[in-house]
Coordinates of C-alpha atoms (C1' of nucleotides) in Angstrom, one line a residue:
Chain A
M155 CA -38.1 -62.5 -25.1
A156 CA -36.3 -61.0 -28.1
R157 CA -35.7 -57.3 -27.0
E158 CA -35.2 -54.5 -28.8
K159 CA -31.4 -54.4 -27.9
A160 CA -30.6 -54.0 -31.7
E161 CA -31.2 -50.5 -31.3
R162 CA -28.9 -50.0 -28.2
S163 CA -26.0 -52.0 -29.6
R164 CA -25.7 -50.0 -32.7
V165 CA -22.6 -50.7 -34.9
I166 CA -21.7 -47.0 -35.3
P167 CA -20.2 -45.6 -32.1
E168 CA -22.5 -42.4 -32.3
V169 CA -21.0 -39.3 -31.1
P170 CA -22.1 -38.9 -27.6
E171 CA -24.9 -36.2 -27.1
V172 CA -22.8 -34.6 -24.3
V173 CA -20.3 -34.0 -26.7
V174 CA -22.3 -32.4 -29.3
M175 CA -23.7 -30.4 -26.5
R176 CA -20.3 -29.1 -25.8
L177 CA -19.4 -28.3 -29.2
P178 CA -21.2 -24.8 -29.3
L179 CA -19.3 -23.8 -25.9
Y180 CA -15.8 -24.3 -27.7
L181 CA -17.2 -22.4 -30.8
R182 CA -18.3 -19.4 -28.7
T183 CA -15.1 -19.4 -26.8
L184 CA -13.1 -19.6 -30.3
V185 CA -15.3 -16.5 -31.6
Q186 CA -14.4 -14.6 -28.5
L187 CA -10.6 -15.4 -28.8
S188 CA -10.7 -14.5 -32.6
Q189 CA -12.2 -11.3 -32.0
R190 CA -9.4 -10.6 -29.3
G191 CA -7.0 -11.1 -32.2
V192 CA -5.7 -14.6 -30.8
E193 CA -4.8 -16.7 -33.7
V194 CA -3.6 -20.1 -32.0
V195 CA -4.8 -21.7 -29.0
S196 CA -4.0 -25.0 -27.1
S197 CA -6.4 -27.3 -25.5
Q198 CA -4.7 -26.2 -22.2
Q199 CA -5.7 -22.6 -22.7
L200 CA -9.3 -23.5 -23.9
G201 CA -9.7 -25.8 -20.7
Q202 CA -8.8 -22.9 -18.5
Q203 CA -11.3 -20.6 -20.2
L204 CA -14.1 -23.3 -20.0
Q205 CA -13.0 -24.8 -16.7
M206 CA -12.5 -28.3 -18.2
T207 CA -9.8 -30.5 -18.8
P208 CA -7.6 -30.3 -21.9
A209 CA -8.0 -34.0 -22.4
Q210 CA -11.9 -33.7 -22.7
I211 CA -11.5 -31.1 -25.3
R212 CA -9.0 -33.0 -27.5
K213 CA -11.3 -36.1 -27.1
D214 CA -14.4 -34.3 -28.0
L215 CA -12.8 -32.7 -31.0
S216 CA -11.3 -36.1 -32.2
Y217 CA -14.8 -37.7 -32.9
F218 CA -14.8 -35.3 -35.8
G219 CA -11.3 -35.3 -37.0
R220 CA -7.8 -34.0 -36.4
F221 CA -7.7 -30.2 -36.2
G222 CA -4.6 -29.3 -34.4
R223 CA -0.8 -29.3 -34.8
Q224 CA 1.3 -31.0 -32.5
G225 CA 3.5 -28.5 -30.6
R226 CA 1.3 -25.5 -31.5
G227 CA -2.1 -26.1 -30.7
Y228 CA -5.2 -25.2 -32.8
S229 CA -5.6 -22.3 -35.4
V230 CA -8.5 -20.4 -33.9
K231 CA -9.7 -19.4 -37.4
Y232 CA -9.7 -23.0 -38.8
L233 CA -11.2 -24.8 -35.7
L234 CA -13.9 -22.2 -35.5
E235 CA -14.9 -22.9 -39.2
E236 CA -14.7 -26.4 -38.6
L237 CA -17.1 -26.5 -35.8
R238 CA -19.4 -24.3 -37.6
Q239 CA -19.4 -26.8 -40.3
I240 CA -19.9 -29.8 -38.0
L241 CA -22.8 -28.1 -36.4
G242 CA -24.7 -27.1 -39.4
L243 CA -24.1 -23.3 -38.8
E244 CA -22.7 -22.3 -42.0
R245 CA -26.1 -21.7 -43.1
E246 CA -29.1 -19.6 -41.6
W247 CA -31.8 -21.2 -40.1
D248 CA -35.5 -20.2 -40.1
V249 CA -37.5 -20.7 -36.8
G250 CA -41.2 -20.6 -36.1
L251 CA -42.4 -19.2 -32.9
V252 CA -45.6 -20.6 -31.2
G253 CA -47.1 -18.2 -28.6
V254 CA -46.6 -14.4 -28.6
G255 CA -47.7 -13.6 -25.0
R256 CA -45.2 -11.8 -22.7
L257 CA -42.4 -14.7 -23.1
G258 CA -43.0 -15.0 -26.8
R259 CA -42.6 -11.3 -27.4
A260 CA -39.5 -11.2 -25.3
I261 CA -38.0 -14.0 -27.6
I262 CA -38.9 -12.1 -30.7
S263 CA -37.3 -9.0 -29.3
Y264 CA -34.3 -10.8 -28.2
A265 CA -31.1 -9.7 -30.2
G266 CA -29.1 -12.7 -29.7
M267 CA -30.5 -15.1 -32.1
A268 CA -30.3 -13.3 -35.5
P269 CA -26.5 -12.7 -35.4
E270 CA -26.2 -16.5 -34.7
G271 CA -28.1 -17.2 -37.9
F272 CA -31.4 -18.1 -36.3
H273 CA -34.3 -15.9 -37.9
I274 CA -37.8 -16.1 -36.3
V275 CA -39.8 -16.0 -39.7
A276 CA -43.2 -16.8 -38.6
A277 CA -45.4 -16.6 -35.2
F278 CA -48.6 -18.1 -34.2
D279 CA -51.0 -17.6 -31.3
A280 CA -54.3 -19.2 -30.2
D281 CA -55.7 -16.0 -29.0
P282 CA -57.9 -14.2 -31.9
R283 CA -56.8 -11.0 -30.4
Q284 CA -53.2 -11.5 -31.3
V285 CA -53.8 -12.8 -34.7
G286 CA -52.9 -10.2 -37.2
Q287 CA -51.1 -8.1 -34.8
T288 CA -47.4 -7.3 -35.9
V289 CA -44.6 -8.1 -33.2
G290 CA -41.0 -7.2 -34.2
G291 CA -41.9 -7.0 -37.9
I292 CA -43.7 -10.5 -37.9
T293 CA -47.5 -10.9 -38.5
V294 CA -49.1 -13.0 -36.0
Q295 CA -51.0 -15.8 -37.5
S296 CA -53.7 -18.1 -36.3
M297 CA -53.0 -21.7 -34.9
D298 CA -55.0 -22.9 -38.1
H299 CA -52.3 -21.8 -40.2
L300 CA -49.6 -23.6 -38.3
Q301 CA -49.3 -26.8 -40.4
E302 CA -49.6 -24.9 -43.7
S303 CA -47.3 -22.2 -43.0
I304 CA -44.6 -24.3 -41.5
K305 CA -44.7 -26.9 -44.4
A306 CA -44.8 -24.1 -47.1
T307 CA -41.8 -22.4 -45.7
D308 CA -40.1 -25.8 -44.9
T309 CA -39.3 -24.6 -41.4
R310 CA -37.4 -27.4 -39.2
I311 CA -37.1 -25.5 -36.0
A312 CA -39.6 -24.0 -33.6
I313 CA -39.9 -22.3 -30.3
V314 CA -42.7 -23.0 -28.1
A315 CA -43.8 -20.3 -25.7
V316 CA -47.3 -21.4 -24.9
P317 CA -48.8 -22.1 -21.4
A318 CA -48.0 -25.4 -19.9
A319 CA -51.4 -26.9 -20.6
H320 CA -51.1 -26.6 -24.3
A321 CA -47.5 -27.3 -24.9
Q322 CA -47.7 -30.9 -25.6
E323 CA -50.4 -30.5 -28.0
V324 CA -48.6 -27.8 -29.8
I325 CA -45.4 -29.9 -29.9
D326 CA -47.3 -32.8 -31.4
R327 CA -48.7 -30.6 -34.1
L328 CA -45.1 -29.3 -34.9
V329 CA -43.8 -32.8 -35.0
E330 CA -46.5 -33.7 -37.4
C331 CA -45.4 -30.9 -39.7
D332 CA -41.7 -32.2 -39.9
V333 CA -40.1 -29.8 -37.3
R334 CA -37.1 -31.6 -36.2
A335 CA -35.7 -29.1 -33.5
I336 CA -38.0 -27.7 -30.6
L337 CA -36.9 -25.4 -28.0
N338 CA -39.5 -25.6 -25.2
Y339 CA -40.1 -22.7 -22.8
A340 CA -43.2 -24.6 -21.4
P341 CA -42.6 -25.9 -17.7
I342 CA -43.7 -29.4 -18.8
P343 CA -41.5 -32.8 -19.4
A344 CA -42.5 -32.9 -23.0
L345 CA -42.3 -36.0 -25.2
V346 CA -41.2 -36.2 -28.8
P347 CA -40.5 -39.1 -31.1
P348 CA -36.9 -40.1 -31.7
P349 CA -35.9 -38.1 -34.9
V350 CA -36.9 -34.9 -33.2
K351 CA -34.5 -33.1 -30.9
L352 CA -35.9 -31.1 -27.9
R353 CA -34.3 -28.9 -25.4
N354 CA -36.1 -27.2 -22.5
I355 CA -35.4 -23.9 -21.0
D356 CA -36.8 -24.0 -17.5
P357 CA -35.5 -21.5 -15.1
V358 CA -37.6 -22.6 -12.2
L359 CA -36.1 -26.1 -12.6
A360 CA -32.6 -24.7 -12.4
L361 CA -33.3 -22.8 -9.3
Q362 CA -35.0 -25.7 -7.7
S363 CA -31.9 -28.0 -8.4
M364 CA -29.5 -25.1 -6.7
T365 CA -31.7 -24.6 -3.6
Y366 CA -30.6 -28.3 -2.7
Y367 CA -27.2 -27.0 -2.1
L368 CA -28.5 -23.9 -0.1
R369 CA -30.4 -26.1 2.5
S370 CA -27.8 -25.3 5.3
L371 CA -28.7 -21.6 4.8
Chain B
M194 CA 4.2 -35.4 -6.4
A195 CA 1.4 -35.6 -4.1
R196 CA -1.8 -34.6 -5.7
E197 CA -5.0 -33.0 -4.6
K198 CA -6.7 -36.5 -5.0
A199 CA -7.8 -35.9 -1.6
E200 CA -10.7 -33.9 -2.8
R201 CA -11.7 -36.5 -5.5
S202 CA -11.7 -39.7 -3.3
R203 CA -14.1 -38.2 -0.9
V204 CA -15.3 -40.6 1.7
I205 CA -18.9 -39.5 1.4
P206 CA -20.4 -40.9 -1.8
E207 CA -21.9 -37.6 -2.4
V208 CA -25.3 -37.7 -4.2
P209 CA -24.4 -37.1 -8.0
E210 CA -25.3 -33.7 -9.4
V211 CA -27.5 -35.4 -12.3
V212 CA -29.5 -37.0 -9.5
V213 CA -30.2 -33.6 -7.9
M214 CA -30.8 -32.2 -11.1
R215 CA -33.5 -34.6 -11.7
L216 CA -35.4 -34.4 -8.5
P217 CA -37.3 -31.2 -9.5
L218 CA -38.8 -33.0 -12.4
Y219 CA -40.0 -35.6 -10.2
L220 CA -41.3 -33.2 -7.7
R221 CA -43.2 -31.3 -10.6
T222 CA -44.7 -34.5 -11.9
L223 CA -45.9 -35.4 -8.5
V224 CA -47.4 -32.0 -8.1
Q225 CA -49.5 -32.6 -11.3
L226 CA -50.4 -36.0 -10.3
S227 CA -51.8 -34.8 -6.9
Q228 CA -53.5 -32.1 -8.6
R229 CA -55.4 -34.8 -10.8
G230 CA -56.4 -36.5 -7.5
V231 CA -53.8 -39.5 -8.0
E232 CA -52.8 -40.6 -4.5
V233 CA -50.4 -43.4 -5.1
V234 CA -47.9 -43.7 -8.2
S235 CA -45.5 -46.5 -8.9
S236 CA -42.0 -45.9 -10.3
Q237 CA -43.3 -47.6 -13.4
Q238 CA -45.8 -44.9 -13.9
L239 CA -43.7 -42.0 -13.1
G240 CA -41.0 -43.3 -15.7
Q241 CA -43.8 -43.5 -18.3
Q242 CA -44.5 -39.6 -17.8
L243 CA -40.9 -38.6 -17.6
Q244 CA -39.8 -41.1 -20.3
M245 CA -37.0 -42.7 -18.2
T246 CA -36.8 -46.1 -16.5
P247 CA -38.4 -47.1 -13.2
A248 CA -35.0 -48.5 -12.0
Q249 CA -33.5 -44.8 -12.2
I250 CA -36.2 -43.2 -10.5
R251 CA -36.0 -45.9 -7.6
K252 CA -32.2 -45.5 -7.5
D253 CA -32.3 -41.8 -7.5
L254 CA -34.8 -41.7 -4.6
S255 CA -32.7 -44.3 -2.6
Y256 CA -29.9 -41.6 -2.2
F257 CA -32.3 -39.9 0.2
G258 CA -34.1 -42.5 1.9
R259 CA -36.9 -45.2 1.5
F260 CA -40.1 -43.6 0.6
G261 CA -42.1 -46.2 -1.3
R262 CA -44.0 -49.4 -0.1
Q263 CA -43.4 -52.8 -1.9
G264 CA -46.4 -53.9 -3.8
R265 CA -47.9 -50.3 -3.7
G266 CA -45.8 -47.7 -4.9
Y267 CA -45.2 -44.2 -3.7
S268 CA -47.8 -42.1 -2.0
V269 CA -48.0 -38.9 -4.0
K270 CA -48.6 -36.6 -1.2
Y271 CA -45.7 -37.9 1.0
L272 CA -43.1 -38.2 -1.6
L273 CA -43.8 -34.6 -2.7
E274 CA -43.4 -33.4 0.9
E275 CA -40.2 -35.4 1.0
L276 CA -38.9 -34.1 -2.2
R277 CA -39.6 -30.3 -1.1
Q278 CA -37.8 -31.0 2.2
I279 CA -34.6 -32.4 0.3
L280 CA -34.6 -29.6 -2.1
G281 CA -35.1 -26.9 0.5
L282 CA -38.4 -25.8 -1.1
E283 CA -40.5 -25.9 2.1
R284 CA -39.4 -22.3 2.5
E285 CA -39.4 -19.4 0.5
W286 CA -36.4 -17.8 -1.1
D287 CA -35.6 -14.2 -1.7
V288 CA -33.9 -13.6 -5.1
G289 CA -32.0 -10.6 -6.4
L290 CA -32.1 -9.6 -10.2
V291 CA -29.0 -7.7 -11.8
G292 CA -30.1 -6.2 -15.1
V293 CA -33.5 -4.7 -15.8
G294 CA -33.3 -4.4 -19.4
R295 CA -35.8 -6.1 -21.9
L296 CA -34.9 -9.6 -20.5
G297 CA -34.8 -8.5 -16.7
R298 CA -38.2 -7.0 -17.3
A299 CA -39.3 -10.2 -18.6
I300 CA -38.1 -12.1 -15.8
I301 CA -39.6 -9.8 -13.2
S302 CA -43.0 -10.1 -15.0
Y303 CA -42.7 -14.0 -15.2
A304 CA -45.5 -15.3 -13.1
G305 CA -44.0 -18.8 -12.8
M306 CA -41.6 -18.1 -10.0
A307 CA -43.5 -16.8 -7.2
P308 CA -46.0 -19.8 -6.8
E309 CA -42.7 -21.9 -6.9
G310 CA -41.5 -19.8 -3.7
F311 CA -39.0 -17.8 -5.6
H312 CA -39.5 -14.1 -5.0
I313 CA -37.5 -11.3 -6.8
V314 CA -37.1 -8.7 -3.9
A315 CA -34.4 -6.5 -5.3
A316 CA -33.4 -5.4 -8.9
F317 CA -30.2 -3.6 -9.9
D318 CA -29.0 -1.8 -13.1
A319 CA -26.0 0.1 -14.1
D320 CA -28.0 2.5 -16.2
P321 CA -28.7 5.7 -14.2
R322 CA -32.0 6.1 -16.3
Q323 CA -33.2 2.7 -14.9
V324 CA -32.3 3.6 -11.3
G325 CA -35.4 4.8 -9.3
Q326 CA -37.9 3.2 -11.8
T327 CA -40.5 0.7 -10.5
V328 CA -40.6 -2.4 -12.3
G329 CA -43.2 -5.0 -11.2
G330 CA -43.4 -3.5 -7.9
I331 CA -39.7 -3.3 -7.4
T332 CA -37.7 -0.1 -7.2
V333 CA -34.5 -0.4 -9.5
Q334 CA -31.4 0.4 -7.3
S335 CA -28.0 1.4 -8.5
M336 CA -25.2 -0.8 -8.8
D337 CA -23.6 1.0 -6.1
H338 CA -26.0 -0.4 -3.7
L339 CA -25.5 -3.9 -4.9
Q340 CA -23.3 -5.5 -2.1
E341 CA -24.8 -3.4 0.7
S342 CA -28.5 -4.4 -0.2
I343 CA -27.8 -8.1 -0.8
K344 CA -26.0 -8.6 2.2
A345 CA -28.5 -6.5 4.5
T346 CA -31.3 -8.7 3.0
D347 CA -29.1 -11.9 3.4
T348 CA -30.0 -12.9 -0.3
R349 CA -28.4 -16.1 -1.3
I350 CA -29.9 -16.4 -4.9
A351 CA -29.3 -14.0 -7.7
I352 CA -30.5 -13.7 -11.4
V353 CA -27.9 -12.2 -13.9
A354 CA -29.6 -10.7 -17.1
V355 CA -26.8 -8.2 -18.1
P356 CA -24.8 -7.9 -21.3
A357 CA -22.3 -10.6 -21.7
A358 CA -19.5 -7.9 -21.5
H359 CA -20.3 -7.1 -17.8
A360 CA -21.6 -10.9 -16.8
Q361 CA -18.5 -12.0 -15.2
E362 CA -17.8 -8.9 -13.3
V363 CA -21.4 -8.7 -12.0
I364 CA -21.0 -12.6 -11.1
D365 CA -17.9 -12.0 -9.1
R366 CA -19.4 -9.1 -7.2
L367 CA -22.3 -11.3 -6.2
V368 CA -20.1 -14.2 -5.1
E369 CA -18.3 -11.6 -2.9
C370 CA -21.6 -10.6 -1.2
D371 CA -22.2 -14.4 -0.3
V372 CA -24.6 -15.1 -3.0
R373 CA -24.7 -19.0 -3.4
A374 CA -26.8 -19.7 -6.3
I375 CA -26.7 -17.9 -9.7
L376 CA -28.9 -18.3 -12.6
N377 CA -27.0 -16.8 -15.4
Y378 CA -28.8 -15.6 -18.6
A379 CA -25.7 -14.1 -20.1
P380 CA -24.2 -15.9 -23.1
I381 CA -20.7 -16.5 -21.6
P382 CA -19.3 -19.6 -19.9
A383 CA -19.0 -17.8 -16.5
L384 CA -16.7 -19.1 -13.7
V385 CA -17.5 -19.3 -10.1
P386 CA -15.7 -20.8 -7.0
P387 CA -16.6 -24.1 -5.7
P388 CA -19.2 -23.3 -3.1
V389 CA -21.2 -21.3 -5.4
K390 CA -23.6 -22.9 -7.8
L391 CA -24.2 -21.8 -11.4
R392 CA -26.9 -22.7 -14.0
N393 CA -27.0 -21.1 -17.4
I394 CA -30.0 -20.3 -19.5
D395 CA -28.9 -20.1 -23.0
P396 CA -31.4 -20.6 -26.0
V397 CA -28.8 -19.9 -28.5
L398 CA -26.4 -22.9 -27.2
A399 CA -29.4 -25.0 -27.0
L400 CA -30.4 -24.2 -30.8
Q401 CA -26.8 -24.7 -32.0
S402 CA -26.6 -28.0 -30.4
M403 CA -29.6 -29.1 -32.2
T404 CA -28.7 -28.0 -35.6
Y405 CA -26.0 -30.7 -35.5
Y406 CA -28.8 -33.3 -36.0
L407 CA -30.2 -31.1 -38.8
R408 CA -27.2 -31.1 -40.9
S409 CA -28.8 -33.3 -43.5
L410 CA -31.7 -31.0 -43.9
Chain C
dG68 C1' -50.3 -61.0 -7.5
dT69 C1' -47.4 -56.3 -7.2
dT70 C1' -43.6 -53.1 -6.4
dT71 C1' -39.7 -51.3 -3.6
dG72 C1' -34.8 -51.0 -2.6
dT73 C1' -30.3 -52.3 -4.0
dG74 C1' -26.1 -54.9 -4.7
dA75 C1' -24.1 -56.4 -9.0
dA76 C1' -23.4 -56.0 -13.9
dG77 C1' -23.2 -53.4 -17.8
dT78 C1' -22.5 -48.8 -20.2
dA79 C1' -21.1 -44.3 -21.0
dT80 C1' -18.1 -40.8 -20.0
dT81 C1' -13.8 -38.8 -18.5
dT82 C1' -9.1 -38.8 -17.6
dC83 C1' -4.6 -40.8 -17.9
dA84 C1' -0.3 -41.1 -19.9
dC85 C1' 2.5 -41.4 -23.9
dA86 C1' 3.9 -42.1 -28.9
dG87 C1' 4.4 -39.2 -32.4
dC88 C1' 5.2 -34.8 -34.4
dC89 C1' 6.3 -29.9 -34.5
Chain D
dG99 C1' 10.7 -27.9 -25.2
dG100 C1' 5.6 -28.1 -26.2
dC101 C1' 1.4 -30.1 -27.7
dT102 C1' -2.0 -33.2 -30.2
dG103 C1' -4.4 -37.6 -30.9
dT104 C1' -5.6 -41.7 -28.8
dG105 C1' -5.7 -46.5 -26.7
dA106 C1' -6.2 -48.1 -22.1
dA107 C1' -7.5 -46.9 -17.3
dA108 C1' -10.4 -45.0 -14.1
dT109 C1' -14.6 -43.0 -12.8
dA110 C1' -19.5 -42.0 -13.2
dC111 C1' -23.9 -43.3 -14.3
dT112 C1' -27.6 -46.5 -15.5
dT113 C1' -30.0 -50.7 -15.8
dC114 C1' -30.5 -55.6 -14.4
dA115 C1' -32.5 -58.7 -11.4
dC116 C1' -34.0 -60.5 -7.4
dA117 C1' -34.9 -60.8 -2.3
dA118 C1' -37.8 -58.7 0.7
dA119 C1' -42.3 -56.6 1.8
dC120 C1' -47.1 -55.8 1.0

DNA sequence: GTTTGTGAAGTATTTCACAGCC
DNA sequence: GGCTGTGAAATACTTCACAAAC
């Protein structure tokens, strides 16, 4: 009869996850503005760029502190630094990659990660023919070394690019060796225990949800 | 004084977009169950697989009709067909791809699209060295032919895999030639006019929102 | 017995609107 | 005059809980 309500009616009004997911968007826009030499920006202007209401931006930021100045707006440089701080991006992060098939290789070669401080430092594959090969400067290791290697390097972020059939098993193993954030490219609704964060990259799902609005065509 | 409230207080209680975005997830799970030979499934069981409440699944489905039987559950085969119908997936869709760099090529070679009925039938690139080349059976066309070709083939879905600096411009051109659904891989907060649907694939954003929870490490 | 479909209740999230400050 | 930060109000979404159906 006594339910586990305790967990839900938490005392700390935790920052909503939707808010956290919007912060990188703000950060990116600020970086752009900064590169264009803009020094001050209002929530109004930010909202225009991002197609959202100024109030939402202000409310989101207010979860973390007071970063603006009445009558002026936000200092681009200052807000940018604060957001980086909040998101834990003032440091570099090591990332492990599992699966070096076509997709995995594309991910390794993708030039957009490193500039943002995410460095793929280890790669693993179940296929013995892949093991020992060098891809983008990284030597592919056997799955037998997964736990050992991830733990030894204290890697907390992993990218999963293995076939759907093996993804959950791989994810379970990653969780076991204390990986706390997983970016999953496999088209499965993966399950992870609470402390672990998971985000899915799934282009087919995205397409399938858009065709709903195209039915009439 | 008179605001454009009219648009918001619409009479039709439109299906919430969150609901539409969950349907493909249900569909995929049903396909799996079907392949395993399961014939009937309850919202309870579906919820377990997908880590969501049975009530949510039932409520989501109720926006579109009544597909279950009390005391039994849902016929996997029937619900699957209905969802395909609702999502507009009982037909095949032609897809145009803009940008055949490393990412674009990886997208063309990705084997997961065609089985779901999405066929990349045309590819475009601004680089003259790419134009005329054949990638995965498709001849890369010049950007000069974009409008002409997309319109001629009546393509309504496009994938954008060009550098960030050109993405918005490309998206604008796609919108002009009546593309109604865009899957954007460029790391920019792109803007599209209301009738057009946009989904972003952005691994860096996903990573940046997870590191928030890793700050303590 | 089981499970759906759904109003009503409960949460969560967004937007409003304004005091306070520059 | 312009803009932030924020309680309060409004809206959106989720979950409850139960009558109806099998």
